[in-house]
Short mmCIF file of C-alpha atoms and ligand atoms in Angstrom, two decimals:
data_model
loop_
_atom_site.label_atom_id
_atom_site.label_comp_id
_atom_site.label_asym_id
_atom_site.label_seq_id
_atom_site.Cartn_x
_atom_site.Cartn_y
_atom_site.Cartn_z
CA MET J 68 -223.02 -37.62 118.48
CA ARG J 69 -220.19 -38.80 116.38
CA PRO J 70 -218.63 -41.93 117.41
CA LEU J 71 -215.99 -42.56 119.92
CA ILE J 72 -213.07 -44.04 118.48
CA PRO J 73 -213.26 -47.49 117.91
CA THR J 74 -212.60 -49.78 120.93
CA GLY J 75 -210.29 -52.03 118.97
CA THR J 76 -207.84 -49.43 118.06
CA LEU J 77 -207.04 -48.71 121.83
CA THR J 78 -204.20 -51.24 121.41
CA GLU J 79 -202.51 -50.45 124.87
CA ASN J 80 -203.73 -50.92 128.40
CA PRO J 81 -201.38 -49.76 131.19
CA ARG J 82 -202.91 -49.42 134.24
CA ARG J 83 -200.41 -47.32 136.13
CA VAL J 84 -199.27 -44.10 135.22
CA LEU J 85 -197.17 -41.50 137.33
CA VAL J 86 -198.73 -38.03 136.92
CA THR J 87 -196.61 -34.78 137.89
CA GLY J 88 -198.00 -31.73 138.39
CA ALA J 89 -200.82 -33.31 139.82
CA SER J 90 -201.59 -31.02 142.38
CA GLY J 91 -202.36 -28.01 139.46
CA LEU J 92 -205.56 -27.50 137.81
CA VAL J 93 -205.42 -30.28 134.72
CA GLY J 94 -203.94 -32.80 137.22
CA SER J 95 -206.11 -32.62 140.18
CA ALA J 96 -208.85 -32.87 137.44
CA LEU J 97 -207.44 -35.53 135.76
CA VAL J 98 -206.04 -37.48 138.91
CA THR J 99 -210.39 -37.92 139.73
CA GLU J 100 -210.77 -38.87 136.48
CA LEU J 101 -207.90 -41.62 136.33
CA GLU J 102 -208.43 -43.02 139.77
CA ARG J 103 -212.56 -43.41 138.62
CA CYS J 104 -211.74 -45.00 134.87
CA GLY J 105 -209.53 -47.95 137.79
CA TRP J 106 -206.01 -46.47 136.99
CA THR J 107 -204.02 -46.53 140.15
CA VAL J 108 -201.68 -43.43 140.33
CA PHE J 109 -198.70 -42.22 141.80
CA ARG J 110 -197.94 -38.83 142.50
CA LEU J 111 -194.66 -36.90 142.00
CA VAL J 112 -194.35 -34.85 144.46
CA ARG J 113 -191.65 -32.22 145.68
CA HIS J 114 -192.56 -32.60 149.56
CA ALA J 115 -192.45 -35.38 152.46
CA PRO J 116 -195.40 -37.43 151.20
CA ARG J 117 -198.27 -36.74 152.71
CA MET J 118 -200.35 -39.47 151.45
CA ALA J 119 -200.65 -43.15 149.86
CA ARG J 120 -199.14 -43.30 146.30
CA GLU J 121 -196.95 -40.45 146.47
CA ILE J 122 -193.46 -40.10 145.48
CA GLN J 123 -191.25 -37.32 146.35
CA TRP J 124 -188.42 -36.78 143.93
CA CYS J 125 -186.26 -33.32 142.47
CA ALA J 126 -184.40 -33.28 140.06
CA GLY J 127 -181.13 -34.30 140.78
CA ARG J 128 -181.60 -34.97 144.10
CA ALA J 129 -183.02 -37.95 144.37
CA ARG J 130 -183.08 -41.44 142.49
CA PHE J 131 -186.58 -42.62 141.25
CA PRO J 132 -187.96 -45.49 143.83
CA GLU J 133 -187.15 -48.96 141.86
CA GLY J 134 -189.68 -50.59 143.50
CA VAL J 135 -192.12 -48.54 141.98
CA SER J 136 -192.40 -49.55 137.95
CA VAL J 137 -195.11 -47.37 136.21
CA ASP J 138 -196.78 -47.90 132.78
CA ALA J 139 -197.07 -44.48 132.00
CA VAL J 140 -196.43 -41.00 132.70
CA VAL J 141 -198.55 -37.40 132.55
CA HIS J 142 -195.73 -35.58 132.95
CA LEU J 143 -197.65 -31.68 133.50
CA ALA J 144 -195.16 -30.41 136.04
CA GLY J 145 -194.37 -26.85 135.63
CA GLU J 146 -193.84 -23.31 136.68
CA ASN J 147 -197.32 -21.30 136.24
CA LEU J 148 -196.34 -19.08 133.61
CA ALA J 149 -199.06 -15.93 135.07
CA ALA J 150 -197.87 -16.38 138.42
CA GLY J 151 -196.25 -13.07 137.88
CA ARG J 152 -193.99 -10.52 135.23
CA TRP J 153 -191.01 -12.56 133.39
CA THR J 154 -188.67 -11.33 135.35
CA ASP J 155 -185.04 -13.41 135.04
CA ALA J 156 -185.62 -15.23 138.12
CA ARG J 157 -188.57 -15.88 136.49
CA LYS J 158 -187.14 -17.16 133.61
CA LYS J 159 -185.43 -19.20 134.74
CA ALA J 160 -187.98 -21.20 137.33
CA ILE J 161 -189.89 -21.53 134.23
CA ARG J 162 -186.99 -23.06 132.31
CA GLU J 163 -185.73 -25.22 134.71
CA SER J 164 -188.90 -26.57 135.82
CA ARG J 165 -189.51 -27.91 132.13
CA ILE J 166 -186.47 -28.53 130.47
CA THR J 167 -184.42 -29.20 133.33
CA PHE J 168 -187.18 -31.21 135.03
CA THR J 169 -187.83 -33.12 132.16
CA ARG J 170 -184.63 -33.74 131.43
CA ALA J 171 -183.66 -35.79 134.77
CA LEU J 172 -186.79 -37.59 134.74
CA VAL J 173 -186.80 -39.24 131.82
CA ILE J 174 -183.03 -40.23 132.44
CA ASP J 175 -184.32 -41.36 135.69
CA LEU J 176 -187.33 -43.81 134.41
CA GLY J 177 -185.16 -44.60 132.01
CA GLN J 178 -182.77 -46.11 133.95
CA GLN J 179 -185.61 -48.46 135.91
CA THR J 180 -185.79 -51.91 134.93
CA GLN J 181 -189.15 -51.69 132.80
CA PRO J 182 -189.17 -48.52 132.16
CA PRO J 183 -192.78 -46.56 131.22
CA ARG J 184 -193.96 -47.25 127.95
CA VAL J 185 -196.57 -44.35 127.39
CA TRP J 186 -195.06 -40.56 127.97
CA VAL J 187 -197.62 -37.74 127.99
CA ASN J 188 -195.89 -34.78 128.13
CA ALA J 189 -197.77 -31.44 128.94
CA SER J 190 -196.74 -28.47 126.39
CA ALA J 191 -198.55 -25.98 124.76
CA VAL J 192 -199.82 -23.85 121.99
CA GLY J 193 -197.15 -21.24 122.78
CA PHE J 194 -194.84 -23.65 121.06
CA TYR J 195 -196.34 -21.82 117.82
CA GLY J 196 -195.20 -18.61 118.82
CA ASP J 197 -197.44 -15.30 117.96
CA ARG J 198 -198.51 -16.03 114.04
CA GLY J 199 -201.60 -13.66 113.35
CA GLU J 200 -203.97 -15.17 111.13
CA GLU J 201 -201.96 -17.94 109.90
CA ILE J 202 -203.85 -21.37 110.71
CA LEU J 203 -201.42 -23.95 112.96
CA ASP J 204 -201.73 -27.42 113.09
CA GLU J 205 -199.33 -30.44 114.00
CA THR J 206 -197.61 -30.08 110.59
CA SER J 207 -196.92 -26.19 111.34
CA GLY J 208 -193.56 -25.26 112.57
CA GLY J 209 -192.40 -23.69 115.75
CA GLY J 210 -192.37 -20.02 116.72
CA ALA J 211 -190.07 -17.55 118.05
CA GLY J 212 -189.90 -16.09 121.70
CA PHE J 213 -188.95 -17.33 125.07
CA LEU J 214 -191.96 -19.16 125.39
CA ALA J 215 -191.86 -21.17 122.02
CA GLU J 216 -188.26 -21.83 122.48
CA VAL J 217 -189.26 -23.47 125.88
CA CYS J 218 -191.43 -25.84 124.38
CA ALA J 219 -189.85 -26.87 121.99
CA ALA J 220 -186.84 -27.68 124.13
CA TRP J 221 -189.42 -29.04 126.66
CA GLU J 222 -190.45 -31.31 123.98
CA LYS J 223 -186.99 -32.44 122.90
CA GLU J 224 -186.40 -33.57 126.23
CA ALA J 225 -189.50 -35.46 126.39
CA ARG J 226 -188.56 -37.56 123.35
CA VAL J 227 -185.50 -38.94 124.75
CA ALA J 228 -187.86 -41.59 126.03
CA GLU J 229 -188.46 -42.57 122.70
CA THR J 230 -184.74 -44.35 123.08
CA TRP J 231 -186.29 -46.61 125.13
CA GLY J 232 -188.98 -46.99 122.70
CA ALA J 233 -191.48 -45.21 124.65
CA ARG J 234 -194.49 -43.52 122.84
CA VAL J 235 -194.54 -39.70 123.56
CA VAL J 236 -197.40 -37.23 123.37
CA ARG J 237 -196.46 -33.86 122.69
CA LEU J 238 -199.91 -32.23 124.06
CA ARG J 239 -199.76 -28.55 122.56
CA THR J 240 -202.51 -27.18 125.12
CA GLY J 241 -205.14 -23.72 124.37
CA MET J 242 -205.92 -22.10 127.13
CA VAL J 243 -207.85 -24.59 129.93
CA LEU J 244 -210.81 -23.04 130.64
CA SER J 245 -212.32 -24.10 133.96
CA ALA J 246 -214.31 -22.77 136.85
CA GLU J 247 -211.42 -24.53 139.17
CA GLY J 248 -208.54 -22.20 138.33
CA GLY J 249 -206.29 -20.49 135.54
CA ALA J 250 -207.41 -17.87 133.43
CA LEU J 251 -210.73 -17.74 132.83
CA ALA J 252 -211.16 -17.71 136.83
CA LYS J 253 -209.20 -14.67 137.26
CA LEU J 254 -211.45 -12.99 134.10
CA ARG J 255 -214.97 -14.21 136.14
CA PRO J 256 -214.35 -11.56 138.91
CA VAL J 257 -213.67 -8.57 137.13
CA PHE J 258 -216.36 -9.53 134.17
CA ARG J 259 -218.58 -9.69 136.89
CA LEU J 260 -217.94 -6.29 137.93
CA GLY J 261 -218.96 -4.76 134.48
CA LEU J 262 -214.94 -4.05 134.33
CA GLY J 263 -214.01 -6.95 131.81
CA GLY J 264 -213.47 -5.77 127.97
CA ARG J 265 -210.62 -7.05 125.40
CA LEU J 266 -207.73 -7.05 125.22
CA GLY J 267 -205.77 -4.79 122.95
CA ASN J 268 -207.26 -4.37 119.67
CA GLY J 269 -208.76 -8.10 120.73
CA ARG J 270 -207.85 -9.36 116.81
CA GLN J 271 -205.00 -11.96 118.20
CA TRP J 272 -206.25 -15.72 118.00
CA MET J 273 -207.19 -17.57 121.15
CA SER J 274 -206.76 -21.31 121.39
CA TRP J 275 -208.85 -23.07 124.66
CA ILE J 276 -209.67 -25.80 125.39
CA ALA J 277 -212.44 -27.06 128.14
CA LEU J 278 -210.95 -29.05 131.23
CA SER J 279 -212.90 -31.55 131.03
CA ASP J 280 -211.97 -32.03 127.00
CA LEU J 281 -208.54 -31.91 128.11
CA VAL J 282 -208.94 -34.14 130.86
CA GLY J 283 -210.31 -36.47 127.91
CA VAL J 284 -207.86 -36.41 125.58
CA VAL J 285 -205.38 -37.41 127.99
CA GLU J 286 -206.68 -40.41 129.05
CA LEU J 287 -207.90 -41.03 126.12
CA ALA J 288 -203.84 -41.22 124.84
CA LEU J 289 -202.64 -42.87 127.62
CA ARG J 290 -204.39 -46.14 125.95
CA ASP J 291 -204.57 -45.69 122.17
CA GLY J 292 -201.34 -46.00 120.15
CA ARG J 293 -202.26 -43.78 117.47
CA PHE J 294 -201.28 -40.54 120.18
CA ALA J 295 -197.34 -40.22 119.33
CA GLY J 296 -195.83 -37.14 118.13
CA PRO J 297 -197.07 -33.51 118.48
CA VAL J 298 -201.10 -33.11 119.19
CA ASN J 299 -203.15 -30.00 119.25
CA ALA J 300 -205.37 -30.12 123.01
CA THR J 301 -207.38 -27.01 121.70
CA ALA J 302 -210.39 -26.71 121.15
CA PRO J 303 -212.03 -27.14 117.27
CA GLU J 304 -213.11 -23.48 117.08
CA PRO J 305 -210.47 -20.83 118.25
CA VAL J 306 -211.47 -17.33 119.46
CA THR J 307 -210.11 -13.71 118.69
CA ASN J 308 -209.86 -12.20 122.24
CA ALA J 309 -212.99 -10.34 120.93
CA VAL J 310 -215.24 -12.81 120.52
CA PHE J 311 -213.75 -14.70 123.54
CA THR J 312 -214.96 -11.31 125.77
CA ARG J 313 -218.31 -10.87 124.49
CA ALA J 314 -219.17 -14.36 125.24
CA LEU J 315 -217.76 -14.67 128.38
CA ALA J 316 -219.38 -10.95 128.71
CA ARG J 317 -223.10 -12.56 127.99
CA ALA J 318 -222.17 -15.92 129.31
CA LEU J 319 -222.47 -13.93 133.03
CA HIS J 320 -224.92 -11.27 131.45
CA ARG J 321 -222.81 -8.45 132.04
CA PRO J 322 -221.41 -5.26 129.68
CA ALA J 323 -217.82 -5.53 128.68
CA MET J 324 -217.30 -2.15 127.41
CA LEU J 325 -213.70 -1.58 128.84
CA PRO J 326 -211.18 -2.77 126.47
CA VAL J 327 -207.50 -3.00 127.88
CA PRO J 328 -204.72 -1.34 125.56
CA SER J 329 -201.92 -3.25 124.70
CA TRP J 330 -199.53 -0.53 126.80
CA VAL J 331 -200.54 -1.31 130.31
CA LEU J 332 -200.60 -4.63 129.72
CA ASN J 333 -197.27 -4.14 128.42
CA LEU J 334 -196.88 -2.13 131.46
CA VAL J 335 -198.34 -4.15 134.29
CA PHE J 336 -197.19 -7.64 132.41
CA GLY J 337 -194.36 -6.98 130.47
CA GLU J 338 -192.91 -10.06 127.92
CA MET J 339 -195.80 -12.25 129.96
CA ALA J 340 -198.21 -10.03 128.84
CA GLU J 341 -197.08 -10.17 124.12
CA ALA J 342 -196.16 -13.47 124.48
CA THR J 343 -199.37 -14.85 126.41
CA LEU J 344 -202.15 -12.36 126.38
CA LEU J 345 -201.60 -10.28 123.30
CA ALA J 346 -200.15 -12.57 120.94
CA SER J 347 -202.09 -14.57 118.29
CA THR J 348 -202.01 -18.46 117.69
CA ARG J 349 -205.08 -20.00 115.90
CA ALA J 350 -204.18 -23.56 116.77
CA VAL J 351 -206.56 -27.12 115.30
CA PRO J 352 -206.90 -29.83 116.50
CA ALA J 353 -206.05 -31.81 113.32
CA ARG J 354 -205.33 -34.77 114.58
CA LEU J 355 -208.06 -34.70 117.19
CA GLU J 356 -210.47 -34.30 114.35
CA ALA J 357 -209.11 -36.88 112.15
CA TRP J 358 -209.46 -39.56 115.15
CA ASN J 359 -213.06 -38.02 116.16
CA TYR J 360 -212.95 -37.16 119.63
CA PRO J 361 -215.60 -36.53 120.53
CA PHE J 362 -215.42 -33.29 121.99
CA ARG J 363 -217.96 -32.09 124.87
CA CYS J 364 -217.35 -28.18 123.85
CA ARG J 365 -216.61 -27.60 120.49
CA ARG J 366 -217.33 -23.72 120.42
CA ILE J 367 -216.85 -21.43 122.97
CA GLU J 368 -220.24 -21.04 123.99
CA ASP J 369 -220.72 -24.53 124.98
CA ALA J 370 -217.45 -24.30 126.96
CA LEU J 371 -218.13 -21.09 129.14
CA ARG J 372 -221.84 -22.85 129.09
CA GLU J 373 -220.65 -25.77 131.28
CA VAL J 374 -217.82 -23.76 133.04
CA THR J 375 -219.64 -20.91 134.30
CA GLY J 376 -222.63 -22.57 134.79
CA VAL J 377 -225.66 -20.40 133.37
N1 LIG N 455 -203.91 -23.85 132.18
C1 LIG N 455 -203.27 -24.28 130.83
O1 LIG N 455 -204.44 -22.92 130.00
C2 LIG N 455 -202.37 -23.87 130.28
C3 LIG N 455 -201.60 -24.34 128.84
C4 LIG N 455 -200.66 -24.71 128.20
C5 LIG N 455 -200.42 -25.34 128.34
N2 LIG N 455 -200.56 -25.62 130.13
C6 LIG N 455 -199.48 -27.03 130.79
O2 LIG N 455 -199.69 -28.13 131.05
C7 LIG N 455 -199.62 -28.10 132.78
C8 LIG N 455 -200.52 -27.97 133.66
O3 LIG N 455 -201.59 -26.73 133.94
P1 LIG N 455 -202.30 -26.37 135.55
O4 LIG N 455 -203.18 -26.06 134.15
O5 LIG N 455 -201.95 -27.46 135.51
O6 LIG N 455 -200.72 -25.74 135.99
P2 LIG N 455 -200.54 -25.67 137.16
O7 LIG N 455 -201.77 -25.28 138.05
O8 LIG N 455 -199.73 -24.06 137.44
O9 LIG N 455 -199.72 -26.48 138.09
C9 LIG N 455 -198.47 -26.89 138.30
C10 LIG N 455 -198.08 -28.02 138.88
O10 LIG N 455 -197.08 -27.64 138.55
C11 LIG N 455 -195.67 -28.35 140.26
N3 LIG N 455 -195.27 -27.19 140.58
C12 LIG N 455 -195.24 -25.89 139.39
N4 LIG N 455 -193.58 -25.57 139.80
C13 LIG N 455 -192.78 -26.35 139.94
C14 LIG N 455 -191.34 -26.60 140.11
N5 LIG N 455 -190.30 -25.65 139.77
N6 LIG N 455 -191.07 -27.59 139.82
C15 LIG N 455 -191.98 -28.85 140.05
N7 LIG N 455 -193.24 -29.16 140.05
C16 LIG N 455 -193.59 -28.28 139.74
C17 LIG N 455 -196.64 -27.58 140.85
O11 LIG N 455 -196.88 -28.48 142.34
P3 LIG N 455 -196.58 -27.77 143.00
O12 LIG N 455 -198.11 -28.31 144.22
O13 LIG N 455 -195.00 -28.21 144.08
O14 LIG N 455 -196.86 -26.89 143.55
C18 LIG N 455 -198.40 -28.06 140.51
O15 LIG N 455 -198.88 -29.51 140.25
C19 LIG N 455 -198.14 -26.96 132.75
O16 LIG N 455 -196.90 -27.74 132.72
C20 LIG N 455 -198.45 -26.09 131.40
O17 LIG N 455 -197.60 -25.37 131.37
C21 LIG N 455 -201.70 -24.83 130.77
#
């Protein structure tokens, strides 16, 4: 294995971290890992607190308690993009839960006596939009369309934390692969029944990352002063949808003979299908690679082995 990032470069060591979206797929795995690594984790929640270190907060309606000081924030909260068709109401909820929410949280925490020094913000490879065969690293420009615009505006709000000197990391995350949820949890039963198949022509590129790698990236981003600005949180080897489909079928020992035509996806999922299932985004983790991030899953086969357990 290649060497880990040398410890001498770990320039910051905050120990109290606020996590938003802590109940989600990424957040719940992250909180477990951060606590295992000795972090004191506060969770920002919408509901009345049910356990220690839960802080109820709602954009525009409550102030963050002055008595709770955190060194860092991992901001993951946002309406699930795949929860349903993107009606006007869903698009408004997706936008507000990211842009309005982030703006309010940054302003609120910026008014603390000691604002957080590190801000790790979720974003997505959706930032780059539908780009065909183009290889996209962190120097690539943003794309067009609803998702790309939301990601750009979301990142812009997070960057306001730079005005008080916070180190802001914008994680452009690919499709997160986990047995616990997300896209794979939805696909697996379909493939197990032998009903899987490529989506559309299968030539669209998919950027993905194993959940275990993403959790490691976030934990490192909190500690390592080199993480600042955009970081593609994706595995080094993106795949086309056809390759992904074949690999998943192989991992589950099932055939994948039933392609789903684009028009069916468009009919069922509308704009969401175009922007997520059929869009081609070939993002590569140029910065993580330059820093020798020790990916557990570099190839799709590694990730599927890890998450399907076969
Ligand atoms: N999973 C992926 O493949 C993927 C890929 C790229 C980027 N991302 C981004 O990474 C972040 C974490 O992803 P995830 O898969 O863990 O998401 P997730 O499982 O859908 O969890 C979302 C979290 O956000 C909270 N939330 C939902 N709607 C909210 C709202 N209107 N206001 C405030 N909080 C709200 C939820 O809290 P409640 O418990 O209160 O509902 C939950 O904790 C998301 O922002 C997502 O866009 C994910």
